[in-house]
Each structure stands twice: as structure tokens, then as C-alpha cells.
Amino acid sequence: MNISSKELAAEQARVDRVIEEIDRQIAKAEEAVEKAHAETRAVEKNYGANTSINRYEIDDIAESRAEIEQQRRLLFQASENEDILKRQLATLKLLKKQPYFGRIDILDPGQTEPESLYIGTASLLNAAGSDFLIYDWRAPISAVYYNGTLGSVTYPTPNGPRTTKLVKKRQFTIVDGKITNLFDTNETVGDELLQAALGQESDQYLQSIVATIQQEQNDLIRNTTSDLLVVQGVAGSGKTSAILQRIAYLLFHSRDSLNADQIVLFSPNQLFSKYISQVLPNLGEKNMRQVTLAGFLRRRFEGLKVETIFDRFEEGQPATAAQRFLESPAMMTAVANYLDQVRTGKRQPAFVDVTFRGEVFFSASHVQKVYVAQPAAMTVHDRLLATKNALIRELKGRIRSEARQDWVAEELDTLSPQELTALRGKHRLEDFRSPEQLTTYLSRRWARRRLRQVYDALYNDYFIDYYSQYQDLLASLPQDWAAAVARDFAQQLEWHRLALVHATPLLYLREEMAGGGINRAFQHVFIDEMQDYSPAMLIYLRHAFPAAKFTILGDSEQALFYPSEEPQALLRRLQDCLAAKRPHLINLRRAYRSTAEITTFAKALLPDGDQIIPFPRHGSAPRLVMTSPAKQLAELVAAIETARRDFATVAVLTVNTAQAKQVTSQLRGKVNALTRLGAGDSSLPTSGVIVLPIYLAKGLEFDAVVVPDASAATLAASDPGILYTMATRAMHALTLVCPGTPSPALTPAARELVTVQLTGQR
């Protein structure tokens, strides 16, 4: 609906007044930040001057420690207060650029005149603090903007649902305080505003979508009741953006009981983690904790090189029967059954000798006897804990006898006078009645110090070999391949390597026996690219985060290792894996990232692609450059140069790292601003040509994409998901270079949707 010049002038005048108020609050906030910073510096200075413990007067130690703890709390409070004020200041500065993006006029029952409410990324009160100039997009009333159409609408509030009449919905584009676009609409977000947002060039960071949230995205953002929320979304449907807005909404909705440190997001790689890192800060929230699956496992298997999802993708080997079983719920059941056999004594813990000075201190058979002596009704974990405590008590009893052994006297003879004085501690020489008493005292002190190695071994469960225990579990499986898999596991372990298929069941076995690994502090776990997680891994994550609600998102069409699933079948499987009582599925079928031409081409690559709905933002058709191997490089360079004339960033997507390295080497010196990204990289260039394997590009988007080899020699018929993922990274332009016979993944229907360019074929 067209807006009159008079209305536009009135709206701009209001923007100006709001910005004046923002400027006033910015000045006040800057003053508060400066004052808070001075207070923090003063506390830091005082903390540094008062953190020494009086170690000479033993009675003063406790008092000194109490004072230090008090100073530490004061420092934390001062620093936290300064951080809060800084975030408030940052939010105000963001509001100044774009104070709001929407307006709703509502007429509550009993009112005669509608009330105008303006929706933005954060709330803003007037100078008196009595009226909202801007409502936070997460406020209950803001749901009307996203879900309501003109007429009677109902929206949730903390006191239950309320009904009002929506009489106007207006949308703005405000850039640096000036209205550049303004219109009334009856839709969630008018196509004009969405077209403008989607037509922008890509950025090195994912942008907030609060101004363009669609109704189906809003449903998943505001869901607070489900203990399992599954988001099956086609490529470019905004699922990752919406999930980040969901985190911001949860932090707003449960501000008194939830903080960002109680939320963890499993992201596919470090590159993706950096890409999404600015969304929450731009909404005035702290970032949640982020971890990759590789990092999560690496910390739990220190000293081992754990295979990653990326490693497996690079290997390109089809899944074996053993791999499918090891990553299934059946394997986790097998672990539970094996643990029950250990509990009942049908199988024994894999005890090993505890050594000291190259000799056996506690033999495996002795540990076994101590274990058997513990009450059989205990769980395996409690019985092992009781065994550990019994061994530690035995160790303490042996210190006196070990102090009389020759090795103690021999080692004492090697100590310098200064070391002996330190060993004597607070005692003076005249405190001892005789040299013999001094020697006895020093011998016990030295034996206790040296035997700390044994204590540490017991404390850290080094008296049991969990890897041998797991190997025994593997060998006990009734499958034909069990013995061979057990031998391969042991062989890889000698090289300090651990295959990804073993990581989950091994972790589960170890933690059920040893205890630990469970974190009840996290209230929400988010998993992106769920299609790359095995059922066994999801079961383990439920074990590791028992108090958390799970939000899992992905696109089964982009699966690397597992077959695609119908959404309802996916929900049932995940509900079983995660023992969910209130599961909910949201299926996002509309693709916003790419032009309609690219999306239509991409959906034609899939057998069930007709379910994907393109957004009507139009551009040129994808290009298929048919050429010969001899002309491939020249055509690749030409395709890149053509894209670079129109766009800042061009991604060259390959099937693996080897191809990425080869392509980069070929392009070196022929293409400017060339960058190759690998598994260890964590940031995207702001411009230029970026070469990267498709696995690292998942979740990312680029202005233009060039596929350097779409031939049958590179992409097999079984790779439609790979080609689909490549195509859907492109926002505005897509080119496929094909040196020879096209890949069978390039279906006849898809070939009908490209502009074919023939060059240099033989």
C-alpha cells in the first residue's frame, strides 16, 4: 500500500525524535561505562595489592584466603557490571542506525482509538521511563507483527492468551536514521522488504533476520514447551538464522533462570562458528557456548587423534555393516548389556598393574581381589569407586613401611641442603630430639611425596584399562565382523588413533564405569547439521546433557553418510534416541537464499525436490559450461572472472581437499585475491575467490558459486546431495564447468533448467 508524503514525513519525524532520545541515552551510557571502568581498575589495583597469603603464621592463612576470596568476588562483580553496561551501550548504538523495522496498530477491547507500537531489535523507553518508544521483537506483543494478519488476533502473554484487533501493519527500512522504504502490508513480511534483504551481497558474518522473520520461522523461535524441537529445513530456508534468533528469544524469555553459558551449540566446523558469531552480540546478547563435534571428542580423548566427520568425508569410503551397527542404537544397547554382565560378574573389569619406580606396586590380581570384596549389589561405577578408595587407604598405610626402604635413603642422599630444608618444612632442626628422629621424619615426608605418583594413578583410574575393556566388548559382539573390528581397534590404538565409529560407544562405556562426563548445568543443546550425527552419538549426547532440552536442525538432503528420511520418520527416530516426551517437528520448505532459478535447478537434482518452494526472487539461470579437459582450466578462469565482475565473493566448491588443493594450484597466478580454506581455518575473506571443499561450505552462502568439475569422473550418480549442497550455496549466480560427460547426478530435469555453453569439446 502506498504511503502519502505527509505520512512519510510524520514517520521520519518520529524516527528523528527517537534517535534524539537514543543519543541522550548513549551519552548517559558512555558516562556510566567510563565510571564502571574506573571502578573495575580500582578493584583490580586493590586486588593486586592484597592477594598475598601470610604463609609464615599458620593461623593467618585462613583469614588471608577469606580476604582474597572477598576481593575476587568484588573484582568479578565490578567486571560483570562493566560488561553489562558495555552491552547496553552497544545495543543503543545499533538502535541508532536502525531504531525499528515494524509498526503495528492494535485496538484492544474497550478502546476507541488504536495504539501504535513500533518493533525493533531491542526495547527503548522514553526519558521518563513511562512509555515504550520501541518494543523488543521478542516481547509477547511483538508476536502479532510476525504471526498476525489484519483483524482479530490472539497472542501469548505470561498471564495467558490475549486477543486484540490488528488494524495496521507497517514495515520500514531505515538506514543510518533515514527511512529508505516504507509500506503497509497484511503479510508477515512484505515481499518488497524481503526481496531487498535477500538481494544483498553475502557477508563474512551471518546477519540477524529479525526484520524478516517468517511465520514458520517465528513458530520455532518462540517454542518454549518442547523438550525436542526438530527443524527439517531445505537449504537456504533460514533455519540456522532462526535458531540463533531462538537462542536470543530464550535468553529474553527466561532471563531470570537462563544465561548464555547454559546453552551450547554444536556447529559443523570452526569456519561456521566464526560465520555466526556476530548474530547474538548484534542483538545485545552474549554468545552461547560453541563447540564442534571434533573439539568435543578431542577433549575427551586427550592423547589420541580422533577421526573427524571431515576426515571420514575425505576418505570417501562407503559405510560397512560394522560401521552401521557401531553407530546405531543397537550398539548402545550392546554397551548397556555388556555393563550389566560386568555388574553381575559374568565379565570382569580390565584391571592392570599400578607400577612405581619400574616395579609393580599394586598388581592387577590384587586390584581384582579388592574389587570382588566390595558389595556385589553396587553399580559398576560405585564398586570401582569403592575399590579406588580402598586402594588409596592401603597406599596411605604403606607409606610408613615404604619410608624404611633403601630407595628412600638413597634418594634422600642425593638431595641438596636447600632441598632438605624445604622438605623439613616449618620444623627447625632443634625441634627433633635426635638425628634418627629427623631422618625418620624426612623419610616419611619423602616417601609420601614420591608415592603421590601412585595416588595420582589411582585417582585417575589408571588401575583399569578402558580401551582393553572396550576391545573385549567388541570381541564379544555376536556379529561375524566382531573379531576383525576388535583387532583393528587395538592396532589403531597403538598408533594413538581412534576411529569416529568407536568414539561414542567407548565414551559411554568408560563414563558408565568411571562416572563423570555428565553435565547437568546446560539447559539447552543445539545441534546443527543433524544429518551428519549418528543415532549412537545423539543417544550419548542425551546421556551427557540429561537436563537439557534439545533443538536439532538440518537437511537430510545434504546428508554425507546417512540416507535421507521423511520428516515424520526422522522425528520418530530422534524422539527414540533422545527419549523425548514432548517432541515437535517444524518443516521449512521455502528456500530464501538463492534466486528462484538456482533453487528450481537445485530441487530438480533430487528425487523428492518437488517439496522445495523457491522464493520469487529472480536472476539468471545457472550456466553449464560443456568443455574438454584441455580447456577446463581456461573456462574455469573465465567463469570466475565473469562472476567477479558482478560480485565481491566467488566460491569455488570442490568435492574434497585434494581437489581444492589441485584447483588452487592451477588458479594461482591466473586469478587475483585467491584463498584456499581448509579444516583448520576459522574466518571467511570479505572478498575475492575462495576455494574450499563442500563439507566446509555447509551452512555458508556466497554471492556466486563455481563448480570446477561437474563431470561423471568427479561426481558419481550417488552424489546428488553433494551437487545439491554446492548449488544451494549460491545466492545470485551459479556456474558448473563440465570437462567431458556430465555427472549422472545432473538429472535430465536439471539440465533443462541451465543455460548450456559449448566450448572446446572434442
Short mmCIF file of C-alpha atoms in Angstrom, two decimals, residues 321-686:
data_model
loop_
_atom_site.label_atom_id
_atom_site.label_comp_id
_atom_site.label_asym_id
_atom_site.label_seq_id
_atom_site.Cartn_x
_atom_site.Cartn_y
_atom_site.Cartn_z
CA ALA A 321 27.97 -53.33 8.06
CA ALA A 322 30.23 -52.91 11.10
CA GLN A 323 30.11 -49.11 10.88
CA ARG A 324 26.32 -49.08 10.54
CA PHE A 325 25.97 -51.25 13.64
CA LEU A 326 28.54 -49.36 15.73
CA GLU A 327 26.70 -46.09 15.08
CA SER A 328 23.22 -47.47 15.73
CA PRO A 329 21.05 -47.59 18.85
CA ALA A 330 21.68 -51.35 18.87
CA MET A 331 25.34 -50.71 19.71
CA MET A 332 24.42 -48.51 22.65
CA THR A 333 22.11 -51.29 23.85
CA ALA A 334 25.02 -53.72 23.47
CA VAL A 335 27.15 -51.47 25.71
CA ALA A 336 24.40 -51.41 28.34
CA ASN A 337 24.09 -55.22 28.20
CA TYR A 338 27.86 -55.61 28.50
CA LEU A 339 27.91 -53.33 31.55
CA ASP A 340 25.20 -55.49 33.09
CA GLN A 341 27.44 -58.53 32.57
CA VAL A 342 30.29 -56.72 34.33
CA ARG A 343 27.94 -55.83 37.18
CA THR A 344 26.80 -59.43 37.63
CA GLY A 345 30.33 -60.81 37.42
CA LYS A 346 29.96 -62.60 34.09
CA ARG A 347 32.72 -60.31 32.82
CA GLN A 348 35.45 -58.64 34.84
CA PRO A 349 36.87 -55.12 34.71
CA ALA A 350 40.13 -54.94 32.75
CA PHE A 351 42.43 -54.24 35.70
CA VAL A 352 46.12 -53.54 35.10
CA ASP A 353 49.19 -53.28 37.32
CA VAL A 354 49.94 -49.98 39.06
CA THR A 355 53.70 -49.50 38.95
CA PHE A 356 56.14 -47.37 40.89
CA ARG A 357 59.85 -46.96 40.17
CA GLY A 358 59.57 -49.58 37.42
CA GLU A 359 58.11 -52.22 39.73
CA VAL A 360 54.57 -53.44 40.43
CA PHE A 361 53.10 -51.63 43.42
CA PHE A 362 49.52 -52.88 43.17
CA SER A 363 49.13 -55.90 40.90
CA ALA A 364 46.08 -56.35 38.67
CA SER A 365 45.21 -59.51 40.61
CA HIS A 366 45.36 -57.59 43.90
CA VAL A 367 43.09 -54.87 42.49
CA GLN A 368 40.75 -57.62 41.36
CA LYS A 369 40.60 -59.05 44.90
CA VAL A 370 39.81 -55.64 46.35
CA TYR A 371 37.07 -55.16 43.73
CA VAL A 372 35.50 -58.56 44.44
CA ALA A 373 35.45 -57.72 48.16
CA GLN A 374 33.10 -54.77 47.55
CA PRO A 375 29.32 -55.36 47.82
CA ALA A 376 28.05 -57.07 44.68
CA ALA A 377 24.78 -55.13 44.79
CA MET A 378 26.59 -51.91 43.90
CA THR A 379 26.60 -50.47 40.40
CA VAL A 380 29.84 -50.96 38.45
CA HIS A 381 30.72 -47.31 38.97
CA ASP A 382 30.13 -47.38 42.73
CA ARG A 383 32.02 -50.65 43.08
CA LEU A 384 35.02 -49.25 41.21
CA LEU A 385 34.87 -46.09 43.32
CA ALA A 386 34.88 -48.21 46.48
CA THR A 387 37.85 -50.14 45.07
CA LYS A 388 39.72 -46.91 44.41
CA ASN A 389 39.08 -45.63 47.94
CA ALA A 390 40.19 -48.95 49.45
CA LEU A 391 43.43 -48.86 47.43
CA ILE A 392 44.09 -45.25 48.47
CA ARG A 393 43.64 -46.20 52.12
CA GLU A 394 46.02 -49.09 51.59
CA LEU A 395 48.51 -46.75 49.95
CA LYS A 396 48.43 -44.39 52.94
CA GLY A 397 49.08 -47.35 55.24
CA ARG A 398 52.10 -48.38 53.18
CA ILE A 399 53.82 -45.00 53.36
CA ARG A 400 55.32 -45.81 56.78
CA SER A 401 56.77 -49.14 55.57
CA GLU A 402 57.99 -47.67 52.28
CA ALA A 403 59.77 -44.91 54.21
CA ARG A 404 62.04 -47.60 55.69
CA GLN A 405 63.02 -49.00 52.28
CA ASP A 406 66.53 -48.50 50.91
CA TRP A 407 65.33 -46.49 47.89
CA VAL A 408 64.13 -43.68 50.20
CA ALA A 409 67.50 -43.37 51.95
CA GLU A 410 69.29 -43.49 48.59
CA GLU A 411 67.18 -40.70 47.14
CA LEU A 412 67.48 -38.57 50.29
CA ASP A 413 71.26 -38.79 49.96
CA THR A 414 71.02 -37.13 46.53
CA LEU A 415 69.13 -34.06 47.82
CA SER A 416 70.92 -30.76 48.32
CA PRO A 417 70.89 -28.95 51.72
CA GLN A 418 68.37 -26.48 50.31
CA GLU A 419 66.06 -29.30 49.18
CA LEU A 420 66.31 -30.99 52.58
CA THR A 421 65.48 -27.71 54.32
CA ALA A 422 62.42 -27.33 52.08
CA LEU A 423 61.41 -30.92 52.80
CA ARG A 424 61.67 -30.23 56.55
CA GLY A 425 59.02 -27.53 56.13
CA LYS A 426 58.11 -25.37 59.13
CA HIS A 427 60.13 -27.50 61.56
CA ARG A 428 63.54 -26.36 62.81
CA LEU A 429 66.47 -28.69 63.48
CA GLU A 430 66.17 -28.16 67.25
CA ASP A 431 62.59 -29.49 67.07
CA PHE A 432 63.98 -33.03 66.67
CA ARG A 433 65.37 -34.91 69.69
CA SER A 434 67.93 -36.83 67.64
CA PRO A 435 69.32 -37.25 64.10
CA GLU A 436 67.40 -40.52 63.88
CA GLN A 437 64.10 -38.76 64.55
CA LEU A 438 64.95 -36.20 61.85
CA THR A 439 65.80 -38.97 59.38
CA THR A 440 62.55 -40.80 60.14
CA TYR A 441 60.56 -37.60 59.62
CA LEU A 442 62.30 -36.76 56.33
CA SER A 443 61.95 -40.33 55.09
CA ARG A 444 58.19 -40.31 55.62
CA ARG A 445 57.85 -36.91 54.02
CA TRP A 446 59.87 -38.04 51.02
CA ALA A 447 58.01 -41.35 50.70
CA ARG A 448 54.68 -39.52 50.83
CA ARG A 449 55.85 -37.07 48.17
CA ARG A 450 57.19 -39.76 45.84
CA LEU A 451 54.19 -42.04 46.32
CA ARG A 452 52.00 -39.22 45.10
CA GLN A 453 52.56 -40.84 41.69
CA VAL A 454 50.71 -43.92 42.85
CA TYR A 455 47.94 -41.81 44.38
CA ASP A 456 47.52 -39.92 41.11
CA ALA A 457 47.39 -43.21 39.20
CA LEU A 458 44.63 -44.47 41.49
CA TYR A 459 42.75 -41.17 41.46
CA ASN A 460 42.80 -41.10 37.64
CA ASP A 461 41.66 -44.73 37.31
CA TYR A 462 44.94 -45.92 35.82
CA PHE A 463 44.36 -49.27 37.51
CA ILE A 464 41.80 -50.13 34.82
CA ASP A 465 42.31 -50.14 31.04
CA TYR A 466 39.09 -48.89 29.46
CA TYR A 467 40.48 -49.41 25.97
CA SER A 468 41.07 -53.12 26.67
CA GLN A 469 37.61 -53.22 28.23
CA TYR A 470 36.11 -51.81 25.03
CA GLN A 471 38.12 -54.22 22.89
CA ASP A 472 36.66 -57.06 24.95
CA LEU A 473 33.20 -55.63 24.34
CA LEU A 474 33.83 -55.53 20.59
CA ALA A 475 35.10 -59.11 20.54
CA SER A 476 32.00 -60.23 22.46
CA LEU A 477 29.57 -58.95 19.83
CA PRO A 478 27.77 -61.79 18.01
CA GLN A 479 28.45 -60.41 14.51
CA ASP A 480 30.84 -62.09 12.06
CA TRP A 481 32.99 -58.99 11.80
CA ALA A 482 33.43 -58.51 15.57
CA ALA A 483 36.87 -60.13 15.98
CA ALA A 484 38.35 -58.28 13.00
CA VAL A 485 36.96 -54.93 14.21
CA ALA A 486 38.38 -55.57 17.71
CA ARG A 487 41.83 -56.28 16.24
CA ASP A 488 41.68 -53.19 14.03
CA PHE A 489 40.68 -51.05 17.04
CA ALA A 490 43.69 -52.32 19.02
CA GLN A 491 46.04 -51.77 16.09
CA GLN A 492 44.85 -48.19 15.53
CA LEU A 493 45.18 -47.53 19.25
CA GLU A 494 48.88 -48.42 19.07
CA TRP A 495 49.22 -45.51 16.63
CA HIS A 496 47.19 -43.31 19.03
CA ARG A 497 44.30 -43.18 16.57
CA LEU A 498 40.60 -43.61 17.24
CA ALA A 499 38.02 -44.09 14.50
CA LEU A 500 34.88 -41.98 14.85
CA VAL A 501 32.66 -45.08 14.91
CA HIS A 502 34.26 -46.16 18.20
CA ALA A 503 34.21 -42.77 19.94
CA THR A 504 30.58 -42.85 21.10
CA PRO A 505 30.29 -46.41 22.47
CA LEU A 506 33.74 -46.14 24.05
CA LEU A 507 32.81 -42.89 25.79
CA TYR A 508 29.56 -44.36 27.02
CA LEU A 509 31.29 -47.49 28.35
CA ARG A 510 34.06 -45.51 30.07
CA GLU A 511 31.77 -42.96 31.68
CA GLU A 512 29.26 -45.51 32.90
CA MET A 513 32.10 -47.41 34.58
CA ALA A 514 34.19 -44.48 35.81
CA GLY A 515 31.49 -41.87 36.30
CA GLY A 516 31.81 -38.30 35.05
CA GLY A 517 31.10 -36.87 31.63
CA ILE A 518 27.61 -35.74 32.65
CA ASN A 519 26.83 -32.02 32.70
CA ARG A 520 23.52 -31.03 34.28
CA ALA A 521 24.20 -27.28 34.08
CA PHE A 522 23.20 -26.96 30.42
CA GLN A 523 19.52 -26.20 29.84
CA HIS A 524 19.58 -26.17 26.04
CA VAL A 525 21.62 -28.12 23.49
CA PHE A 526 21.50 -27.08 19.83
CA ILE A 527 22.85 -29.34 17.09
CA ASP A 528 23.33 -28.02 13.58
CA GLU A 529 23.73 -30.31 10.54
CA MET A 530 21.94 -33.10 12.39
CA GLN A 531 22.12 -35.33 9.30
CA ASP A 532 25.84 -35.87 9.99
CA TYR A 533 25.27 -37.21 13.53
CA SER A 534 24.84 -40.93 14.08
CA PRO A 535 21.95 -42.22 16.22
CA ALA A 536 24.52 -43.53 18.71
CA MET A 537 26.07 -40.06 19.06
CA LEU A 538 22.67 -38.49 19.73
CA ILE A 539 21.96 -41.10 22.40
CA TYR A 540 25.30 -40.29 24.01
CA LEU A 541 24.62 -36.54 23.94
CA ARG A 542 21.34 -37.13 25.78
CA HIS A 543 23.38 -39.10 28.34
CA ALA A 544 25.94 -36.27 28.60
CA PHE A 545 23.33 -33.47 28.93
CA PRO A 546 20.46 -35.09 30.85
CA ALA A 547 18.79 -31.83 31.97
CA ALA A 548 18.80 -30.10 28.60
CA LYS A 549 16.13 -29.51 26.01
CA PHE A 550 17.35 -30.32 22.50
CA THR A 551 16.89 -28.31 19.33
CA ILE A 552 18.19 -30.20 16.31
CA LEU A 553 18.27 -28.82 12.80
CA GLY A 554 19.46 -29.86 9.40
CA ASP A 555 18.56 -31.00 5.92
CA SER A 556 18.51 -34.71 5.20
CA GLU A 557 19.10 -33.94 1.51
CA GLN A 558 22.58 -32.71 2.47
CA ALA A 559 23.46 -35.91 4.36
CA LEU A 560 27.02 -37.09 3.85
CA PHE A 561 26.84 -40.55 5.39
CA TYR A 562 23.23 -41.49 6.10
CA PRO A 563 20.20 -41.88 3.82
CA SER A 564 17.62 -39.09 3.70
CA GLU A 565 14.44 -39.60 5.71
CA GLU A 566 10.87 -38.43 5.60
CA PRO A 567 10.33 -35.73 8.27
CA GLN A 568 7.93 -37.80 10.38
CA ALA A 569 10.25 -40.82 10.32
CA LEU A 570 13.10 -38.51 11.30
CA LEU A 571 11.07 -37.19 14.24
CA ARG A 572 10.25 -40.69 15.48
CA ARG A 573 13.90 -41.76 15.29
CA LEU A 574 15.15 -38.69 17.11
CA GLN A 575 12.39 -38.97 19.70
CA ASP A 576 13.58 -42.50 20.49
CA CYS A 577 17.28 -41.55 20.54
CA LEU A 578 16.72 -38.58 22.84
CA ALA A 579 13.95 -40.07 24.99
CA ALA A 580 11.80 -37.00 24.31
CA LYS A 581 8.36 -36.68 25.88
CA ARG A 582 7.23 -33.51 24.08
CA PRO A 583 8.76 -33.62 20.58
CA HIS A 584 7.78 -31.18 17.86
CA LEU A 585 8.69 -31.09 14.18
CA ILE A 586 8.91 -27.94 12.08
CA ASN A 587 9.37 -28.48 8.37
CA LEU A 588 10.76 -25.46 6.50
CA ARG A 589 10.24 -25.96 2.76
CA ARG A 590 10.64 -22.44 1.36
CA ALA A 591 14.16 -21.59 0.17
CA TYR A 592 15.12 -17.92 0.55
CA ARG A 593 18.88 -17.88 -0.03
CA SER A 594 19.12 -18.49 -3.76
CA THR A 595 17.29 -16.97 -6.70
CA ALA A 596 14.24 -18.85 -7.94
CA GLU A 597 16.25 -20.07 -10.94
CA ILE A 598 19.02 -21.58 -8.81
CA THR A 599 16.56 -23.12 -6.33
CA THR A 600 14.46 -24.63 -9.13
CA PHE A 601 17.61 -26.15 -10.63
CA ALA A 602 18.74 -27.49 -7.24
CA LYS A 603 15.36 -29.11 -6.47
CA ALA A 604 15.47 -30.85 -9.86
CA LEU A 605 18.60 -32.69 -8.69
CA LEU A 606 16.62 -34.53 -6.00
CA PRO A 607 14.06 -37.32 -6.34
CA ASP A 608 11.72 -35.54 -3.90
CA GLY A 609 12.73 -31.99 -4.76
CA ASP A 610 9.16 -31.02 -5.63
CA GLN A 611 8.63 -30.33 -1.91
CA ILE A 612 11.02 -27.36 -2.05
CA ILE A 613 9.36 -23.98 -2.63
CA PRO A 614 11.51 -21.28 -4.30
CA PHE A 615 11.14 -17.69 -3.17
CA PRO A 616 10.27 -15.48 -6.17
CA ARG A 617 13.50 -13.50 -6.33
CA HIS A 618 14.70 -13.84 -9.87
CA GLY A 619 18.09 -13.83 -11.55
CA SER A 620 19.90 -15.52 -14.40
CA ALA A 621 19.66 -19.25 -14.97
CA PRO A 622 22.56 -21.44 -13.83
CA ARG A 623 25.20 -21.97 -16.50
CA LEU A 624 26.58 -25.34 -17.59
CA VAL A 625 29.85 -24.91 -19.45
CA MET A 626 30.50 -28.04 -21.55
CA THR A 627 34.18 -28.19 -22.44
CA SER A 628 37.13 -30.54 -22.86
CA PRO A 629 39.74 -31.43 -20.24
CA ALA A 630 42.26 -29.36 -22.21
CA LYS A 631 40.04 -26.27 -22.00
CA GLN A 632 38.76 -26.86 -18.46
CA LEU A 633 41.17 -24.50 -16.70
CA ALA A 634 40.61 -21.67 -19.16
CA GLU A 635 36.84 -21.98 -18.82
CA LEU A 636 37.11 -22.14 -15.04
CA VAL A 637 39.15 -18.92 -15.00
CA ALA A 638 36.66 -17.27 -17.38
CA ALA A 639 33.71 -18.30 -15.18
CA ILE A 640 35.42 -16.88 -12.10
CA GLU A 641 36.28 -13.60 -13.84
CA THR A 642 32.69 -13.24 -15.09
CA ALA A 643 31.34 -13.71 -11.57
CA ARG A 644 33.94 -11.34 -10.09
CA ARG A 645 32.73 -8.52 -12.34
CA ASP A 646 29.36 -8.57 -10.57
CA PHE A 647 30.09 -9.88 -7.09
CA ALA A 648 32.61 -9.38 -4.30
CA THR A 649 32.91 -13.04 -3.30
CA VAL A 650 33.07 -16.10 -5.52
CA ALA A 651 33.29 -19.59 -4.05
CA VAL A 652 34.89 -22.42 -5.99
CA LEU A 653 33.48 -25.56 -4.39
CA THR A 654 35.22 -28.92 -4.69
CA VAL A 655 34.30 -32.45 -3.64
CA ASN A 656 37.29 -32.82 -1.30
CA THR A 657 40.52 -31.25 -0.07
CA ALA A 658 42.67 -32.93 -2.71
CA GLN A 659 40.65 -31.31 -5.49
CA ALA A 660 40.70 -27.97 -3.63
CA LYS A 661 44.49 -28.08 -3.47
CA GLN A 662 44.74 -29.03 -7.15
CA VAL A 663 42.34 -26.29 -8.28
CA THR A 664 44.11 -23.68 -6.13
CA SER A 665 47.46 -24.65 -7.63
CA GLN A 666 46.03 -24.34 -11.16
CA LEU A 667 44.44 -20.95 -10.46
CA ARG A 668 47.50 -19.49 -8.76
CA GLY A 669 48.74 -16.56 -10.86
CA LYS A 670 45.66 -16.64 -13.10
CA VAL A 671 43.09 -15.33 -10.58
CA ASN A 672 43.55 -12.42 -8.19
CA ALA A 673 42.67 -12.45 -4.46
CA LEU A 674 42.71 -16.25 -4.30
CA THR A 675 42.29 -18.03 -0.95
CA ARG A 676 42.01 -21.72 -0.13
CA LEU A 677 40.25 -22.65 3.09
CA GLY A 678 40.88 -25.88 4.98
CA ALA A 679 39.58 -27.64 8.07
CA GLY A 680 41.75 -25.51 10.37
CA ASP A 681 40.54 -22.13 9.09
CA SER A 682 38.04 -20.10 11.06
CA SER A 683 37.20 -16.95 9.08
CA LEU A 684 35.87 -16.07 5.64
CA PRO A 685 37.56 -13.45 3.46
CA THR A 686 35.40 -10.38 2.84
#
